[in-house]
Amino acid sequence: MILENEYEVIIAGAGPAGASSSIFLSQAGIKHLLIDKAEFPRDKVCGDALSGKVLSHLKHAIPDVAAKFAQNQKDYLPSYGVRFVAPNGKQADIPFLPNITKDSPPPGFISKRIDFDNFLYNNTSSDFAIRISNAELTGIKKENDIIQLQIKNGETIYHTKTKILIGADGERGISHKYVSGGSKRDLEAFSAGIRAYYTGIAGYHEMNYIELHFLPEILPGYFWIFPMANGVSNVGLGILSSEVSKHHLNLKKIFNDILNLPQFKGRFANAKPESQIQGWGLPLGNKYVKRSTDNVILTGDAANLIDPFTGEGIGNAILSGRYAAYAAIKALENKIYTEAFFKEHYDTLIKQKVGHELKVGSTLLKLCRYKFLFNFVVNKASRNKEFRDTISCMFANIDLRSKFGNPMFYLRMLFG
Ligand SMILES: Cc1cc2nc3c(=O)[nH]c(=O)nc-3n(C[C@H](O)[C@H](O)[C@H](O)COP(=O)(O)OP(=O)(O)OC[C@H]3O[C@@H](n4cnc5c(N)ncnc54)[C@H](O)[C@@H]3O)c2cc1C
């Protein structure tokens, strides 16, 4: 591994957040170093659902991304909606857009992260990006107006400096700890997730709807079954870490118990596991966290940007990667790398772009605890097309989604 003594920008982590930062820096002609402790293609424990939000943010980096995915159905299964199953077992099938058909451009896809992240990583290749894998960021130290980094490659330790570090090293990286001053993650803003791949699961919606089962035993959280290409399924569950800790939950046992529930037994009768059950954490966006400090900007999971209700984080990882690149470009132009500068040109912007949406997700997470409300909404949706269309519009429109937090919404529903 050959490192220069100093870089203008170093990105630690080449997942969706880091890869998108790299693409936007390259677009602006900014030379930078992109390191990752893994070697690509690499896997990441995830539900693998790529929503319309992922596509809409990614198209700024890769304009023809939706068409590319639609042409590659070997790796990207198009999905047209979501099946919500309430705690009482009632279900409602909600298309992602009202009146969508199989001939419409797919609003979302499901793709193994090993393929999707590798696609993104390949798109970071440019004259401006120096990419090094098996390079783990192990130390961050401020030295006057610059940052000193320690990077581990095999058994060898290297040192280099940078004006700006973009921390895109996810839930288990070290940049979040550096910016937060070492404080522990808040368990009310953290979810535990596990997932396994299966083949042979029956009973999907014909338009590849993803399924969210809000089972009473794991509220506020859900069990998911997502169809994938080649007859594979992604099956998993997520639950708030504070609940896991409070009730000493064993997620693998809960997962296996769920597969034996009467509503799943038949569907899993011919199912075969294709992987181990694997776990990973989800840093949720329902509490305030600092997202930058002198010389350092956090993105994606390192910046707690996962929707607290849906568990979706890839879209915001890409969005934050883009705005981190813009903030870095502005800082280099102005030769200012202070916390105050990044607060104004990054944290504030991220709050403007996704603050409202994360707040709505946080309200929905709280409402999830009220089983009767959930049962009521899903029951109504299962019987009323107009209401299903309203929910479809809520996927794209956050202001509409925020109505779920307003008591008037339920009163209107009750009275027609
Ligand atoms: C069980 C589960 C299910 C999920 N389901 C979905 C879903 O269906 N849809 C969705 O949108 N989101 C989902 N998410 C959230 C999503 O996985 C994350 O929000 C997303 O991966 C964040 O991207 P990122 O680039 O910030 O981090 P990551 O994807 O974690 O990438 C971080 C990168 O940094 C590297 N790295 C780590 N430490 C270091 C270091 N010290 N030095 C150098 N490199 C380092 C890693 O190797 C990795 O490549 C799920 C999460 C979990 C846990």
XYZ file of C-alpha atoms and ligand atoms in Angstrom:
469
model
C 0.000 0.000 0.000
C 1.398 3.405 -0.966
C 0.015 6.466 0.808
C 0.836 10.090 0.222
C 1.787 12.212 3.215
C -1.352 14.325 2.937
C -4.718 14.424 1.112
C -7.335 17.142 0.717
C -10.142 14.640 1.438
C -10.148 11.061 2.731
C -13.327 8.976 2.736
C -13.354 6.092 5.218
C -15.814 3.406 4.059
C -16.972 2.644 0.514
C -20.556 1.513 1.197
C -23.468 3.547 -0.251
C -22.522 6.689 1.747
C -18.785 6.657 0.990
C -19.180 5.537 -2.627
C -21.622 8.343 -3.363
C -19.341 10.937 -1.701
C -16.535 9.688 -3.892
C -18.614 9.929 -7.088
C -19.654 13.539 -6.311
C -16.081 14.572 -5.434
C -14.888 13.062 -8.722
C -17.650 14.932 -10.595
C -16.187 18.153 -9.147
C -12.623 17.133 -10.036
C -11.475 16.815 -6.396
C -8.701 14.283 -5.868
C -9.385 12.108 -2.816
C -8.527 8.832 -1.097
C -11.297 6.227 -0.637
C -10.423 3.433 1.789
C -12.401 0.434 3.006
C -11.400 -2.221 5.493
C -13.058 -4.855 3.297
C -12.332 -5.974 -0.230
C -15.134 -5.555 -2.793
C -17.367 -7.331 -3.601
C -18.263 -7.524 0.101
C -21.550 -8.383 1.812
C -23.521 -6.250 4.298
C -26.334 -7.593 6.505
C -29.461 -5.824 5.220
C -33.056 -6.326 4.075
C -31.737 -5.544 0.568
C -34.758 -3.349 -0.333
C -33.886 -0.445 -2.635
C -36.787 1.990 -2.450
C -37.766 4.749 -4.856
C -35.805 7.059 -2.582
C -32.577 5.164 -3.319
C -33.214 5.542 -7.048
C -34.134 9.223 -6.824
C -30.959 10.124 -4.901
C -28.707 7.812 -6.871
C -29.716 9.230 -10.233
C -27.711 12.393 -9.429
C -24.600 10.193 -9.325
C -25.564 7.608 -11.972
C -28.271 9.141 -14.234
C -29.438 5.896 -15.897
C -29.434 3.815 -12.704
C -33.149 2.804 -12.802
C -32.862 1.599 -16.404
C -29.661 -0.311 -15.565
C -31.391 -2.147 -12.715
C -34.514 -2.823 -14.780
C -32.323 -4.425 -17.472
C -30.534 -6.640 -14.954
C -33.330 -8.667 -13.360
C -30.823 -11.426 -12.534
C -29.548 -9.242 -9.674
C -32.365 -6.684 -9.243
C -35.923 -7.930 -8.694
C -38.459 -5.173 -9.433
C -40.963 -4.620 -6.616
C -44.246 -2.721 -6.924
C -45.659 -2.526 -3.411
C -45.737 -3.558 0.209
C -47.922 -5.956 2.193
C -48.570 -4.682 5.728
C -49.717 -7.319 8.208
C -51.205 -5.911 11.420
C -50.712 -7.476 14.874
C -54.185 -9.080 14.586
C -53.162 -10.824 11.322
C -55.222 -8.588 8.964
C -53.285 -7.647 5.856
C -53.363 -4.794 3.340
C -51.543 -4.811 -0.005
C -50.451 -1.267 -0.840
C -48.860 -0.451 -4.210
C -45.914 1.990 -4.058
C -47.861 4.228 -6.480
C -51.640 4.358 -7.047
C -52.845 2.319 -10.064
C -49.387 0.949 -10.862
C -49.152 -2.065 -13.209
C -46.383 -4.537 -14.079
C -45.735 -2.508 -17.248
C -44.937 0.646 -15.260
C -41.278 1.441 -14.534
C -40.489 -0.409 -11.285
C -40.648 1.992 -8.302
C -38.269 -0.171 -6.244
C -35.932 -3.161 -6.415
C -34.606 -5.846 -4.123
C -30.972 -6.738 -4.616
C -28.339 -8.493 -2.541
C -26.030 -5.876 -1.064
C -23.035 -7.814 -2.303
C -24.200 -6.951 -5.847
C -25.620 -3.461 -5.257
C -22.645 -2.188 -3.225
C -20.219 -3.642 -5.743
C -22.095 -1.840 -8.533
C -21.690 1.433 -6.601
C -18.047 0.715 -5.831
C -17.303 0.075 -9.521
C -18.858 3.465 -10.282
C -16.312 5.206 -8.007
C -13.510 4.354 -10.420
C -12.174 7.709 -11.700
C -8.965 9.691 -12.277
C -9.719 11.607 -9.081
C -10.334 8.645 -6.714
C -7.434 6.658 -5.256
C -9.117 3.508 -3.941
C -7.530 1.194 -1.416
C -9.210 -1.879 0.059
C -8.185 -3.903 3.130
C -7.376 -0.502 4.635
C -8.973 0.014 8.025
C -9.141 3.403 9.694
C -7.918 2.700 13.236
C -7.020 6.136 14.594
C -8.161 9.765 14.210
C -6.256 12.594 15.871
C -6.536 16.335 15.430
C -3.238 18.130 14.936
C -3.504 21.932 14.655
C -5.832 22.512 11.690
C -5.420 19.080 10.142
C -6.404 15.474 10.939
C -3.854 12.720 11.432
C -5.123 9.248 10.489
C -3.852 5.783 11.331
C -4.674 3.124 8.759
C -4.142 -0.624 9.188
C -3.368 -2.785 6.182
C -2.801 -6.395 7.216
C -0.186 -6.248 9.970
C 1.199 -2.910 8.837
C 0.220 0.463 10.294
C 0.401 3.584 8.104
C -0.066 7.266 8.914
C -1.341 10.058 6.716
C -3.026 13.456 7.059
C -6.107 15.081 5.622
C -7.864 18.428 5.672
C -11.258 16.678 5.626
C -12.294 13.192 6.713
C -15.665 11.981 5.439
C -16.692 9.273 7.933
C -18.682 6.706 5.954
C -17.566 3.719 8.013
C -21.052 2.664 9.087
C -22.378 1.401 12.370
C -19.145 -0.289 13.497
C -16.585 2.258 12.297
C -14.687 4.721 14.484
C -15.673 8.112 13.007
C -19.012 8.234 14.859
C -17.195 7.681 18.169
C -14.661 10.388 17.327
C -17.348 13.001 16.551
C -19.547 12.071 19.519
C -16.554 12.239 21.872
C -16.747 8.508 22.591
C -20.282 8.483 24.004
C -22.149 5.197 23.619
C -25.034 4.783 21.135
C -28.433 5.535 22.715
C -30.397 2.227 22.765
C -33.659 4.141 22.111
C -32.100 5.240 18.804
C -30.682 1.891 17.827
C -32.287 -1.230 16.476
C -30.986 -4.785 16.375
C -31.546 -6.627 13.092
C -30.987 -10.172 11.882
C -31.501 -11.735 8.487
C -31.061 -15.004 6.569
C -31.480 -16.000 2.923
C -33.904 -18.784 1.971
C -35.122 -20.434 -1.210
C -38.510 -22.041 -1.767
C -40.817 -19.651 0.144
C -44.345 -19.691 -1.281
C -47.255 -17.250 -1.228
C -45.858 -13.958 -2.520
C -47.928 -11.222 -4.156
C -47.671 -11.549 -7.969
C -46.029 -8.091 -8.208
C -43.216 -8.949 -5.798
C -44.557 -6.957 -2.854
C -42.207 -6.792 0.107
C -43.886 -7.976 3.324
C -43.764 -6.307 6.733
C -45.353 -8.390 9.508
C -45.970 -6.372 12.683
C -46.217 -9.340 15.014
C -47.330 -8.636 18.618
C -44.256 -10.411 20.047
C -41.754 -7.993 18.412
C -43.493 -4.586 18.527
C -42.190 -1.906 18.056
C -40.391 -3.780 15.302
C -41.297 -6.105 12.485
C -40.569 -9.402 10.767
C -39.954 -9.144 7.017
C -40.048 -11.467 4.036
C -38.726 -9.952 0.808
C -38.778 -11.798 -2.527
C -35.537 -11.635 -4.528
C -34.272 -12.686 -7.928
C -33.602 -16.385 -8.644
C -36.193 -17.687 -6.157
C -34.234 -16.401 -3.148
C -35.848 -14.551 -0.228
C -34.455 -12.202 2.384
C -36.081 -12.991 5.743
C -35.367 -11.033 8.897
C -36.531 -9.041 11.851
C -35.651 -5.788 13.534
C -36.481 -4.556 17.019
C -35.436 -1.588 19.170
C -32.255 -2.376 21.102
C -33.744 -0.905 24.289
C -36.441 -3.642 24.110
C -33.838 -6.336 23.447
C -31.882 -5.210 26.465
C -34.924 -4.680 28.724
C -36.444 -8.110 28.032
C -33.150 -10.005 27.398
C -34.487 -11.060 23.988
C -32.811 -13.815 21.999
C -33.460 -12.695 18.418
C -32.390 -15.950 16.746
C -34.807 -17.930 18.920
C -37.618 -15.448 18.207
C -36.830 -15.711 14.478
C -37.041 -19.519 14.502
C -40.217 -19.449 16.633
C -41.841 -17.091 14.109
C -41.151 -19.515 11.236
C -43.198 -22.085 13.162
C -46.232 -19.822 13.621
C -49.303 -21.201 11.793
C -49.397 -18.307 9.285
C -45.811 -19.050 8.127
C -45.515 -22.826 8.538
C -47.163 -23.590 5.184
C -45.251 -20.912 3.320
C -41.925 -22.198 4.668
C -42.796 -25.908 4.188
C -40.356 -26.258 1.256
C -38.018 -23.457 2.259
C -34.281 -24.088 2.560
C -31.859 -21.764 4.341
C -29.173 -20.459 1.995
C -27.172 -18.679 4.688
C -26.634 -18.442 8.429
C -28.724 -16.000 10.433
C -26.548 -12.879 10.687
C -26.994 -9.733 12.760
C -26.100 -6.046 12.483
C -27.197 -2.808 14.179
C -29.314 0.012 12.758
C -28.419 3.522 14.053
C -31.791 5.288 13.873
C -32.487 8.946 13.195
C -34.932 9.530 16.068
C -32.519 11.371 18.394
C -30.231 14.351 17.871
C -26.640 13.436 17.057
C -23.757 15.666 16.062
C -22.901 14.942 12.420
C -19.676 16.919 12.070
C -16.815 18.494 13.970
C -13.559 20.229 13.015
C -12.276 18.537 9.812
C -14.755 15.612 10.023
C -18.172 15.014 8.411
C -20.286 11.905 9.171
C -22.524 10.232 6.589
C -24.959 7.297 6.374
C -25.057 4.943 9.376
C -22.132 6.765 10.992
C -24.500 9.780 11.129
C -27.623 7.934 12.445
C -29.719 8.495 9.344
C -31.893 5.343 9.268
C -35.678 5.873 9.167
C -36.811 4.782 12.664
C -40.057 3.224 11.408
C -39.083 1.457 8.171
C -35.416 0.718 8.947
C -34.510 2.133 5.549
C -31.037 3.697 5.447
C -29.549 3.305 1.977
C -31.374 6.324 0.476
C -30.216 8.672 3.253
C -26.699 7.211 3.097
C -26.534 8.235 -0.577
C -28.106 11.643 0.098
C -25.713 12.398 2.971
C -22.741 11.201 0.904
C -23.692 13.740 -1.742
C -24.102 16.647 0.687
C -20.894 15.726 2.527
C -19.050 15.973 -0.800
C -20.630 19.407 -1.455
C -19.683 20.608 2.055
C -16.116 19.365 1.535
C -15.876 21.176 -1.817
C -17.142 24.403 -0.216
C -14.690 24.039 2.691
C -11.751 23.583 0.293
C -12.832 26.647 -1.717
C -13.009 28.745 1.454
C -10.063 27.025 3.190
C -12.217 26.681 6.344
C -12.505 23.291 8.088
C -14.094 24.221 11.406
C -17.021 22.666 13.239
C -18.987 25.930 12.841
C -18.489 25.830 9.057
C -19.626 22.202 8.723
C -22.540 22.768 11.088
C -23.782 25.513 8.768
C -22.974 23.815 5.462
C -23.699 20.189 6.369
C -25.613 19.448 9.609
C -28.164 22.188 8.938
C -28.648 21.055 5.360
C -29.129 17.412 6.375
C -31.713 18.536 8.930
C -33.535 20.503 6.230
C -33.478 17.595 3.782
C -34.392 14.676 6.057
C -35.217 16.094 9.507
C -38.974 16.145 8.902
C -39.005 12.646 7.444
C -37.020 11.224 10.378
C -39.391 12.954 12.794
C -42.385 11.352 11.062
C -40.615 7.968 11.227
C -40.027 8.543 14.924
C -43.737 9.289 15.517
C -44.741 6.174 13.575
C -42.325 4.085 15.650
C -44.050 5.344 18.808
C -47.519 4.681 17.348
C -46.451 1.127 16.539
C -46.779 0.323 20.237
C -50.556 0.922 19.999
C -51.720 -2.372 18.471
C -55.332 -1.279 18.181
C -54.358 1.716 15.979
C -52.305 -0.494 13.724
C -55.109 -3.053 13.457
C -57.589 -0.271 12.720
C -55.510 1.323 9.911
C -54.645 -1.971 8.200
C -58.230 -3.199 8.487
C -59.503 -0.010 6.863
C -56.850 -0.216 4.113
C -57.705 -3.840 3.348
C -61.334 -2.830 2.645
C -61.040 0.573 0.994
C -59.206 1.267 -2.292
C -59.311 5.039 -1.859
C -57.583 4.702 1.492
C -55.022 2.320 -0.006
C -54.307 4.964 -2.678
C -53.835 7.585 0.045
C -51.263 5.352 1.740
C -49.553 4.778 -1.638
C -49.172 8.559 -1.978
C -47.669 8.638 1.526
C -44.620 6.670 0.350
C -43.522 9.647 -1.723
C -45.095 12.472 0.255
C -43.762 13.020 3.770
C -46.376 15.664 4.620
C -49.089 13.118 3.896
C -47.222 10.518 5.964
C -47.067 12.900 8.934
C -50.891 12.743 9.111
C -50.505 9.383 10.855
C -49.353 11.373 13.885
C -52.483 13.553 13.903
C -55.517 12.348 15.930
C -57.855 14.070 13.391
C -56.648 11.600 10.765
C -58.061 8.682 12.785
C -61.294 10.510 13.568
C -61.859 11.228 9.867
C -61.117 7.592 9.089
C -63.554 6.468 11.771
C -66.342 8.588 10.365
C -65.796 7.715 6.749
C -30.771 -6.082 9.345
C -30.783 -4.809 8.535
C -31.707 -4.641 7.516
C -31.706 -3.457 6.743
N -32.570 -3.358 5.686
C -32.534 -2.260 4.887
C -33.315 -2.206 3.702
O -33.985 -3.176 3.314
N -33.277 -1.070 2.964
C -32.515 0.008 3.334
O -32.544 1.044 2.640
N -31.724 -0.041 4.435
C -31.692 -1.150 5.201
N -30.855 -1.237 6.289
C -29.952 -0.102 6.574
C -28.740 -0.090 5.619
O -28.128 -1.359 5.621
C -27.744 0.982 6.042
O -28.432 2.170 6.354
C -26.696 1.261 4.940
O -25.904 0.139 4.712
C -25.821 2.454 5.336
O -24.810 2.632 4.389
P -23.381 3.192 4.844
O -22.586 3.403 3.599
O -23.546 4.305 5.794
O -22.716 2.012 5.715
P -22.302 0.527 5.297
O -23.143 0.032 4.217
O -22.237 -0.241 6.572
O -20.820 0.704 4.730
C -19.765 1.037 5.604
C -18.447 0.637 4.925
O -17.374 1.059 5.776
C -16.406 0.041 5.873
N -15.724 0.238 7.160
C -16.205 -0.006 8.407
N -15.312 0.354 9.336
C -14.240 0.837 8.661
C -12.991 1.358 9.054
N -12.677 1.472 10.356
N -12.109 1.734 8.107
C -12.431 1.623 6.781
N -13.605 1.137 6.353
C -14.492 0.757 7.275
C -17.189 -1.262 5.780
O -16.374 -2.323 5.324
C -18.283 -0.879 4.780
O -17.910 -1.174 3.459
C -30.804 -2.405 7.059
C -29.878 -2.579 8.087
C -29.849 -3.768 8.814
C -28.809 -3.950 9.879
